[in-house]
mmCIF file of C-alpha atoms in Angstrom:
data_model
loop_
_atom_site.group_PDB
_atom_site.id
_atom_site.type_symbol
_atom_site.label_atom_id
_atom_site.label_comp_id
_atom_site.label_asym_id
_atom_site.label_seq_id
_atom_site.Cartn_x
_atom_site.Cartn_y
_atom_site.Cartn_z
ATOM 1 C CA UNK V 131 -49.917 57.539 24.489
ATOM 2 C CA UNK V 132 -53.156 58.727 22.833
ATOM 3 C CA UNK V 133 -54.461 56.998 19.310
ATOM 4 C CA UNK V 134 -52.681 59.863 17.364
ATOM 5 C CA UNK V 135 -49.229 59.161 18.848
ATOM 6 C CA UNK V 136 -49.299 55.330 18.303
ATOM 7 C CA UNK V 137 -50.299 55.687 14.923
ATOM 8 C CA UNK V 138 -47.408 58.458 14.219
ATOM 9 C CA UNK V 139 -44.765 56.028 16.028
ATOM 10 C CA UNK V 140 -46.141 53.138 13.723
ATOM 11 C CA UNK V 141 -45.858 54.865 10.842
ATOM 12 C CA UNK V 142 -42.457 55.934 11.604
ATOM 13 C CA UNK V 143 -41.353 52.542 12.274
ATOM 14 C CA UNK V 144 -42.698 51.362 9.190
ATOM 15 C CA UNK V 145 -41.072 53.895 7.358
ATOM 16 C CA UNK V 146 -37.744 53.241 8.652
ATOM 17 C CA UNK V 147 -37.803 49.425 7.868
ATOM 18 C CA UNK V 148 -38.427 50.434 4.314
ATOM 19 C CA UNK V 149 -35.697 53.025 4.214
ATOM 20 C CA UNK V 150 -32.746 51.470 6.399
ATOM 21 C CA UNK V 151 -33.906 47.806 5.466
ATOM 22 C CA UNK V 152 -33.373 48.673 2.114
ATOM 23 C CA UNK V 153 -36.817 47.581 0.340
ATOM 24 C CA UNK V 154 -37.488 51.253 -0.263
ATOM 25 C CA UNK V 155 -34.484 51.130 -2.979
ATOM 26 C CA UNK V 156 -35.253 47.868 -3.737
ATOM 27 C CA UNK V 157 -38.751 48.916 -4.887
ATOM 28 C CA UNK V 158 -36.992 51.589 -6.929
ATOM 29 C CA UNK V 159 -34.682 48.849 -8.850
ATOM 30 C CA UNK V 160 -37.833 46.946 -9.399
ATOM 31 C CA UNK V 161 -39.897 50.102 -10.185
ATOM 32 C CA UNK V 162 -37.187 51.082 -13.262
ATOM 33 C CA UNK V 163 -37.374 47.470 -14.290
ATOM 34 C CA UNK V 164 -41.032 47.856 -15.168
ATOM 35 C CA UNK V 165 -40.494 50.955 -17.317
ATOM 36 C CA UNK V 166 -37.931 49.083 -18.919
ATOM 37 C CA UNK V 167 -40.302 45.938 -19.599
ATOM 38 C CA UNK V 168 -43.318 48.281 -20.398
ATOM 39 C CA UNK V 169 -41.035 49.545 -23.407
ATOM 40 C CA UNK V 170 -40.780 46.170 -24.876
ATOM 41 C CA UNK V 171 -44.312 45.199 -25.444
ATOM 42 C CA UNK V 172 -46.583 48.015 -24.180
ATOM 43 C CA UNK V 173 -47.891 46.342 -21.495
ATOM 44 C CA UNK V 174 -47.009 45.965 -17.573
ATOM 45 C CA UNK V 175 -46.030 42.458 -16.990
ATOM 46 C CA UNK V 176 -44.280 41.471 -13.971
ATOM 47 C CA UNK V 177 -41.610 38.336 -14.735
ATOM 48 C CA UNK V 178 -38.599 36.763 -13.602
ATOM 49 C CA UNK V 179 -36.237 40.201 -14.409
ATOM 50 C CA UNK V 180 -38.342 42.270 -11.813
ATOM 51 C CA UNK V 181 -38.170 39.754 -9.247
ATOM 52 C CA UNK V 182 -34.484 39.526 -9.601
ATOM 53 C CA UNK V 183 -34.563 43.418 -9.713
ATOM 54 C CA UNK V 184 -35.721 43.746 -6.166
ATOM 55 C CA UNK V 185 -34.307 40.853 -4.231
ATOM 56 C CA UNK V 186 -30.742 41.312 -5.775
ATOM 57 C CA UNK V 187 -31.177 45.091 -4.780
ATOM 58 C CA UNK V 188 -32.259 43.990 -1.317
ATOM 59 C CA UNK V 189 -29.174 41.556 -1.287
ATOM 60 C CA UNK V 190 -26.417 44.275 -2.245
ATOM 61 C CA UNK V 191 -27.260 47.176 -0.371
ATOM 62 C CA UNK V 192 -27.943 45.481 2.849
ATOM 63 C CA UNK V 193 -24.298 43.561 2.086
ATOM 64 C CA UNK V 194 -23.156 47.110 1.686
ATOM 65 C CA UNK V 195 -24.730 48.345 5.039
ATOM 66 C CA UNK V 196 -22.992 45.277 7.023
ATOM 67 C CA UNK V 197 -19.675 46.242 5.280
ATOM 68 C CA UNK V 198 -20.260 49.539 5.527
ATOM 69 C CA UNK V 199 -20.526 49.414 9.265
ATOM 70 C CA UNK V 200 -17.041 48.134 9.736
ATOM 71 C CA UNK V 201 -15.606 50.854 8.061
ATOM 72 C CA UNK V 202 -16.841 53.270 10.118
ATOM 73 C CA UNK V 203 -16.401 51.605 13.752
ATOM 74 C CA UNK V 204 -13.788 54.435 14.471
ATOM 75 C CA UNK V 205 -15.938 56.942 13.194
ATOM 76 C CA UNK V 206 -18.302 59.483 15.147
ATOM 77 C CA UNK V 207 -22.143 58.070 14.247
ATOM 78 C CA UNK V 208 -24.336 60.291 12.809
ATOM 79 C CA UNK V 209 -27.981 59.773 13.677
ATOM 80 C CA UNK V 210 -28.257 57.495 10.547
ATOM 81 C CA UNK V 211 -25.554 55.341 11.186
ATOM 82 C CA UNK V 212 -26.508 54.763 14.889
ATOM 83 C CA UNK V 213 -30.118 53.853 13.173
ATOM 84 C CA UNK V 214 -28.372 51.200 10.973
ATOM 85 C CA UNK V 215 -26.267 49.744 13.596
ATOM 86 C CA UNK V 216 -29.196 49.225 15.825
ATOM 87 C CA UNK V 217 -30.923 47.275 12.896
ATOM 88 C CA UNK V 218 -27.670 45.252 11.869
ATOM 89 C CA UNK V 219 -29.202 41.792 12.784
ATOM 90 C CA UNK V 220 -32.318 42.766 10.905
ATOM 91 C CA UNK V 221 -30.176 43.802 7.743
ATOM 92 C CA UNK V 222 -28.114 40.794 7.999
ATOM 93 C CA UNK V 223 -31.680 38.594 7.808
ATOM 94 C CA UNK V 224 -32.697 40.718 5.018
ATOM 95 C CA UNK V 225 -29.459 40.180 3.168
ATOM 96 C CA UNK V 226 -29.886 36.415 3.074
ATOM 97 C CA UNK V 227 -33.574 36.973 1.953
ATOM 98 C CA UNK V 228 -32.238 38.988 -0.698
ATOM 99 C CA UNK V 229 -29.441 36.401 -1.789
ATOM 100 C CA UNK V 230 -32.357 33.439 -1.851
ATOM 101 C CA UNK V 231 -34.679 35.350 -3.985
ATOM 102 C CA UNK V 232 -32.004 36.783 -6.273
ATOM 103 C CA UNK V 233 -30.700 33.234 -6.752
ATOM 104 C CA UNK V 234 -34.719 31.804 -7.427
ATOM 105 C CA UNK V 235 -35.415 34.217 -9.956
ATOM 106 C CA UNK V 236 -31.798 34.093 -11.768
ATOM 107 C CA UNK V 237 -32.487 30.757 -12.590
ATOM 108 C CA UNK V 238 -35.792 31.818 -14.507
ATOM 109 C CA UNK V 239 -34.115 34.185 -16.641
ATOM 110 C CA UNK V 240 -33.306 33.807 -20.246
ATOM 111 C CA UNK V 241 -29.728 33.204 -21.393
ATOM 112 C CA UNK V 242 -28.701 36.761 -22.668
ATOM 113 C CA UNK V 243 -30.278 38.192 -19.472
ATOM 114 C CA UNK V 244 -28.231 35.947 -17.268
ATOM 115 C CA UNK V 245 -25.166 36.956 -19.231
ATOM 116 C CA UNK V 246 -25.764 40.411 -18.527
ATOM 117 C CA UNK V 247 -26.654 39.617 -15.083
ATOM 118 C CA UNK V 248 -23.568 37.714 -14.092
ATOM 119 C CA UNK V 249 -21.182 40.406 -15.444
ATOM 120 C CA UNK V 250 -22.867 43.233 -13.759
ATOM 121 C CA UNK V 251 -23.259 41.407 -10.454
ATOM 122 C CA UNK V 252 -19.670 41.000 -10.235
ATOM 123 C CA UNK V 253 -19.142 44.527 -10.531
ATOM 124 C CA UNK V 254 -21.860 45.045 -7.844
ATOM 125 C CA UNK V 255 -20.241 42.604 -5.520
ATOM 126 C CA UNK V 256 -16.813 44.333 -5.686
ATOM 127 C CA UNK V 257 -18.399 47.560 -5.213
ATOM 128 C CA UNK V 258 -19.703 46.345 -1.659
ATOM 129 C CA UNK V 259 -17.087 43.772 -0.996
ATOM 130 C CA UNK V 260 -13.236 44.252 0.010
ATOM 131 C CA UNK V 261 -11.796 41.652 -2.758
ATOM 132 C CA UNK V 262 -9.487 44.085 -4.454
ATOM 133 C CA UNK V 263 -6.067 43.971 -1.942
ATOM 134 C CA UNK V 264 -8.589 44.540 1.291
ATOM 135 C CA UNK V 265 -10.412 47.281 -0.817
ATOM 136 C CA UNK V 266 -14.123 47.738 -2.643
ATOM 137 C CA UNK V 267 -14.205 49.323 -6.239
ATOM 138 C CA UNK V 268 -15.949 51.980 -4.187
ATOM 139 C CA UNK V 269 -12.680 52.717 -2.107
ATOM 140 C CA UNK V 270 -10.712 53.853 -5.479
ATOM 141 C CA UNK V 271 -11.048 57.538 -6.308
ATOM 142 C CA UNK V 272 -13.486 59.289 -8.202
ATOM 143 C CA UNK V 273 -14.906 55.533 -9.369
ATOM 144 C CA UNK V 274 -18.099 55.486 -7.203
ATOM 145 C CA UNK V 275 -20.680 57.880 -8.795
ATOM 146 C CA UNK V 276 -19.888 56.343 -12.572
ATOM 147 C CA UNK V 277 -19.919 52.722 -11.447
ATOM 148 C CA UNK V 278 -23.426 52.988 -9.783
ATOM 149 C CA UNK V 279 -24.993 54.891 -12.571
ATOM 150 C CA UNK V 280 -23.709 52.582 -15.163
ATOM 151 C CA UNK V 281 -24.717 49.213 -13.289
ATOM 152 C CA UNK V 282 -27.818 50.274 -11.898
ATOM 153 C CA UNK V 283 -28.967 51.734 -15.438
ATOM 154 C CA UNK V 284 -27.732 48.476 -17.237
ATOM 155 C CA UNK V 285 -29.214 46.007 -15.023
ATOM 156 C CA UNK V 286 -32.291 47.921 -14.707
ATOM 157 C CA UNK V 287 -32.726 48.746 -18.250
ATOM 158 C CA UNK V 288 -30.906 45.751 -20.023
ATOM 159 C CA UNK V 289 -32.203 42.937 -17.883
ATOM 160 C CA UNK V 290 -35.806 43.394 -18.184
ATOM 161 C CA UNK V 291 -35.310 43.958 -21.994
ATOM 162 C CA UNK V 292 -32.924 41.252 -22.863
ATOM 163 C CA UNK V 293 -35.203 38.557 -20.784
ATOM 164 C CA UNK V 294 -37.935 39.379 -23.116
ATOM 165 C CA UNK V 295 -36.547 39.966 -26.142
ATOM 166 C CA UNK V 296 -32.660 38.782 -26.366
ATOM 167 C CA UNK V 297 -32.031 41.921 -27.913
ATOM 168 C CA UNK V 298 -32.163 46.133 -27.427
ATOM 169 C CA UNK V 299 -33.574 48.225 -29.742
ATOM 170 C CA UNK V 300 -33.111 52.264 -30.473
ATOM 171 C CA UNK V 301 -35.882 52.707 -27.905
ATOM 172 C CA UNK V 302 -34.144 50.847 -25.217
ATOM 173 C CA UNK V 303 -30.477 52.553 -25.786
ATOM 174 C CA UNK V 304 -32.361 55.669 -25.731
ATOM 175 C CA UNK V 305 -33.958 54.768 -22.280
ATOM 176 C CA UNK V 306 -30.441 53.513 -21.172
ATOM 177 C CA UNK V 307 -29.036 56.473 -21.887
ATOM 178 C CA UNK V 308 -31.783 58.517 -19.911
ATOM 179 C CA UNK V 309 -31.407 56.186 -17.226
ATOM 180 C CA UNK V 310 -27.488 56.617 -17.077
ATOM 181 C CA UNK V 311 -27.759 60.272 -16.453
ATOM 182 C CA UNK V 312 -30.928 60.158 -14.300
ATOM 183 C CA UNK V 313 -28.891 57.523 -11.886
ATOM 184 C CA UNK V 314 -25.783 59.655 -11.876
ATOM 185 C CA UNK V 315 -27.710 63.051 -11.120
ATOM 186 C CA UNK V 316 -29.162 61.332 -7.736
ATOM 187 C CA UNK V 317 -26.017 59.495 -6.799
ATOM 188 C CA UNK V 318 -23.877 62.343 -7.045
ATOM 189 C CA UNK V 319 -25.636 64.210 -4.131
ATOM 190 C CA UNK V 320 -25.078 61.314 -1.853
ATOM 191 C CA UNK V 321 -21.494 61.881 -2.186
ATOM 192 C CA UNK V 322 -22.523 65.516 -0.565
ATOM 193 C CA UNK V 323 -24.356 63.870 2.443
ATOM 194 C CA UNK V 324 -21.049 61.230 2.754
ATOM 195 C CA UNK V 325 -17.722 63.898 2.514
ATOM 196 C CA UNK V 326 -16.730 62.848 6.106
ATOM 197 C CA UNK V 327 -17.117 59.122 5.566
ATOM 198 C CA UNK V 328 -15.310 59.522 2.304
ATOM 199 C CA UNK V 329 -12.466 61.798 3.861
ATOM 200 C CA UNK V 330 -12.495 59.432 6.728
ATOM 201 C CA UNK V 331 -11.609 55.841 4.796
ATOM 202 C CA UNK V 332 -9.167 58.402 2.284
ATOM 203 C CA UNK V 333 -11.746 58.054 -0.674
ATOM 204 C CA UNK V 334 -11.305 61.195 -3.298
ATOM 205 C CA UNK V 335 -14.741 62.331 -4.507
ATOM 206 C CA UNK V 336 -15.653 64.849 -6.913
ATOM 207 C CA UNK V 337 -17.577 66.711 -4.213
ATOM 208 C CA UNK V 338 -14.533 66.525 -2.262
ATOM 209 C CA UNK V 339 -12.312 68.001 -5.226
ATOM 210 C CA UNK V 340 -15.041 70.333 -6.751
ATOM 211 C CA UNK V 341 -16.978 71.568 -3.927
ATOM 212 C CA UNK V 342 -20.577 71.470 -3.259
ATOM 213 C CA UNK V 343 -21.891 74.273 -5.761
ATOM 214 C CA UNK V 344 -19.626 72.945 -8.653
ATOM 215 C CA UNK V 345 -20.823 69.451 -7.754
ATOM 216 C CA UNK V 346 -24.478 70.498 -7.854
ATOM 217 C CA UNK V 347 -24.055 72.275 -11.507
ATOM 218 C CA UNK V 348 -22.838 69.023 -12.380
ATOM 219 C CA UNK V 349 -25.745 67.283 -11.182
ATOM 220 C CA UNK V 350 -28.137 69.956 -12.979
ATOM 221 C CA UNK V 351 -26.308 69.100 -16.069
ATOM 222 C CA UNK V 352 -26.796 65.033 -15.558
ATOM 223 C CA UNK V 353 -30.515 65.630 -14.869
ATOM 224 C CA UNK V 354 -30.805 67.998 -17.697
ATOM 225 C CA UNK V 355 -29.242 65.676 -20.366
ATOM 226 C CA UNK V 356 -31.448 62.892 -18.784
ATOM 227 C CA UNK V 357 -34.709 64.847 -20.098
ATOM 228 C CA UNK V 358 -32.729 65.792 -23.431
ATOM 229 C CA UNK V 359 -32.687 61.660 -23.727
ATOM 230 C CA UNK V 360 -36.183 61.637 -22.494
ATOM 231 C CA UNK V 361 -37.343 63.976 -25.181
ATOM 232 C CA UNK V 362 -35.525 61.769 -28.014
ATOM 233 C CA UNK V 363 -37.363 58.710 -26.288
ATOM 234 C CA UNK V 364 -40.561 60.310 -26.429
ATOM 235 C CA UNK V 365 -40.868 60.909 -30.140
ATOM 236 C CA UNK V 366 -40.704 57.151 -30.606
ATOM 237 C CA UNK V 367 -43.529 55.977 -28.372
ATOM 238 C CA UNK V 368 -47.263 56.003 -28.439
ATOM 239 C CA UNK V 369 -47.499 57.444 -25.073
ATOM 240 C CA UNK V 370 -44.815 59.799 -25.828
ATOM 241 C CA UNK V 371 -46.375 62.976 -24.353
ATOM 242 C CA UNK V 372 -47.026 61.655 -20.801
ATOM 243 C CA UNK V 373 -43.735 60.126 -20.560
ATOM 244 C CA UNK V 374 -41.961 63.366 -21.336
ATOM 245 C CA UNK V 375 -44.179 65.467 -18.915
ATOM 246 C CA UNK V 376 -43.732 63.084 -15.921
ATOM 247 C CA UNK V 377 -40.024 62.861 -16.747
ATOM 248 C CA UNK V 378 -39.213 66.447 -17.228
ATOM 249 C CA UNK V 379 -41.209 67.617 -13.689
ATOM 250 C CA UNK V 380 -39.265 64.767 -11.972
ATOM 251 C CA UNK V 381 -35.864 65.942 -13.032
ATOM 252 C CA UNK V 382 -37.580 69.887 -12.523
ATOM 253 C CA UNK V 383 -38.255 69.103 -9.029
ATOM 254 C CA UNK V 384 -34.851 66.851 -8.439
ATOM 255 C CA UNK V 385 -32.940 70.149 -9.225
ATOM 256 C CA UNK V 386 -35.041 72.196 -7.201
ATOM 257 C CA UNK V 387 -34.599 69.987 -4.067
ATOM 258 C CA UNK V 388 -30.924 69.403 -5.048
ATOM 259 C CA UNK V 389 -30.434 73.057 -4.995
ATOM 260 C CA UNK V 390 -31.265 73.475 -1.203
ATOM 261 C CA UNK V 391 -29.779 70.321 -0.330
ATOM 262 C CA UNK V 392 -27.266 70.064 2.705
ATOM 263 C CA UNK V 393 -24.829 68.055 4.089
ATOM 264 C CA UNK V 394 -27.019 68.159 7.628
ATOM 265 C CA UNK V 395 -30.333 67.152 5.477
ATOM 266 C CA UNK V 396 -31.657 63.659 7.218
ATOM 267 C CA UNK V 397 -32.162 60.127 5.403
ATOM 268 C CA UNK V 398 -35.710 61.135 4.720
ATOM 269 C CA UNK V 399 -34.469 63.881 2.159
ATOM 270 C CA UNK V 400 -31.613 61.731 0.714
ATOM 271 C CA UNK V 401 -32.936 58.340 0.661
ATOM 272 C CA UNK V 402 -36.305 59.166 1.157
ATOM 273 C CA UNK V 403 -36.660 61.602 -2.158
ATOM 274 C CA UNK V 404 -33.796 61.146 -4.155
ATOM 275 C CA UNK V 405 -34.367 57.221 -3.956
ATOM 276 C CA UNK V 406 -37.993 57.259 -4.231
ATOM 277 C CA UNK V 407 -38.015 59.336 -7.297
ATOM 278 C CA UNK V 408 -37.027 55.829 -8.753
ATOM 279 C CA UNK V 409 -40.411 54.840 -7.753
ATOM 280 C CA UNK V 410 -42.412 58.089 -8.379
ATOM 281 C CA UNK V 411 -41.438 58.345 -11.713
ATOM 282 C CA UNK V 412 -42.760 55.103 -12.938
ATOM 283 C CA UNK V 413 -45.484 54.901 -10.379
ATOM 284 C CA UNK V 414 -47.105 58.368 -11.908
ATOM 285 C CA UNK V 415 -46.362 57.059 -15.381
ATOM 286 C CA UNK V 416 -48.178 53.781 -14.921
ATOM 287 C CA UNK V 417 -51.278 55.563 -13.375
ATOM 288 C CA UNK V 418 -51.747 58.150 -15.956
ATOM 289 C CA UNK V 419 -50.972 55.957 -19.090
ATOM 290 C CA UNK V 420 -53.349 53.281 -17.810
ATOM 291 C CA UNK V 421 -55.918 56.406 -17.162
ATOM 292 C CA UNK V 422 -55.626 58.265 -20.579
ATOM 293 C CA UNK V 423 -55.400 54.722 -22.436
ATOM 294 C CA UNK V 424 -58.683 53.355 -20.682
#
């Protein structure tokens, strides 16, 4: 095996670790939290809220993977689930690490932030664990995408702000609304991917009821609504022009990606690009904003 092949396989293994180990989505939560934290005092400070977002996301999604495997044990496995099942023991270890990290940072949070975290964490755990007469919240018809959007936006926006200031201002409310529609817009496409699984477990989703094309129209509307709130937010901040340009470009690219999205597309498209948008927006904003302000 030549050097190029070894390098390729090494990079692919590292990427699979990020993706299937749930580190990629955990970085996405931390990145969203950093944007929220920035709009408190216009500085890129990492505090306990960012650490909690990273580790709690790692824990929740790792736990979700393990529970989800049990739900698919009688289903013909796609390549995605074959990879996840291969790394099941690794994912269990990451769940433990995520739980320990979450507890460590939770006790460092301010009181108001702890209260919000406690409530939303209960919803998140009920989403992945069958605690409601053997059902998870995601097993109830049509609730999944709305719950994900509200919990994700609520924790990634509210937690960093409340931990820093103990209250939400107008800017933070606008950011919260933008994040709700943004997360909705990148979550609904996963129902397109998971049509077979949702049908197998008997869960009705908007995609199964509306069809793929109408669901995509709903996604476009959600992302455009997120862009509208980004416009309102940009008018209230000093770096509004930079922020708005990046967010509108991001939402436009997402619409183009989702337009050509198919159920057979790999996780590198779904999780790589869609979940990656949680990271790309804040990262590009941080780089350009620091460059322009220097």
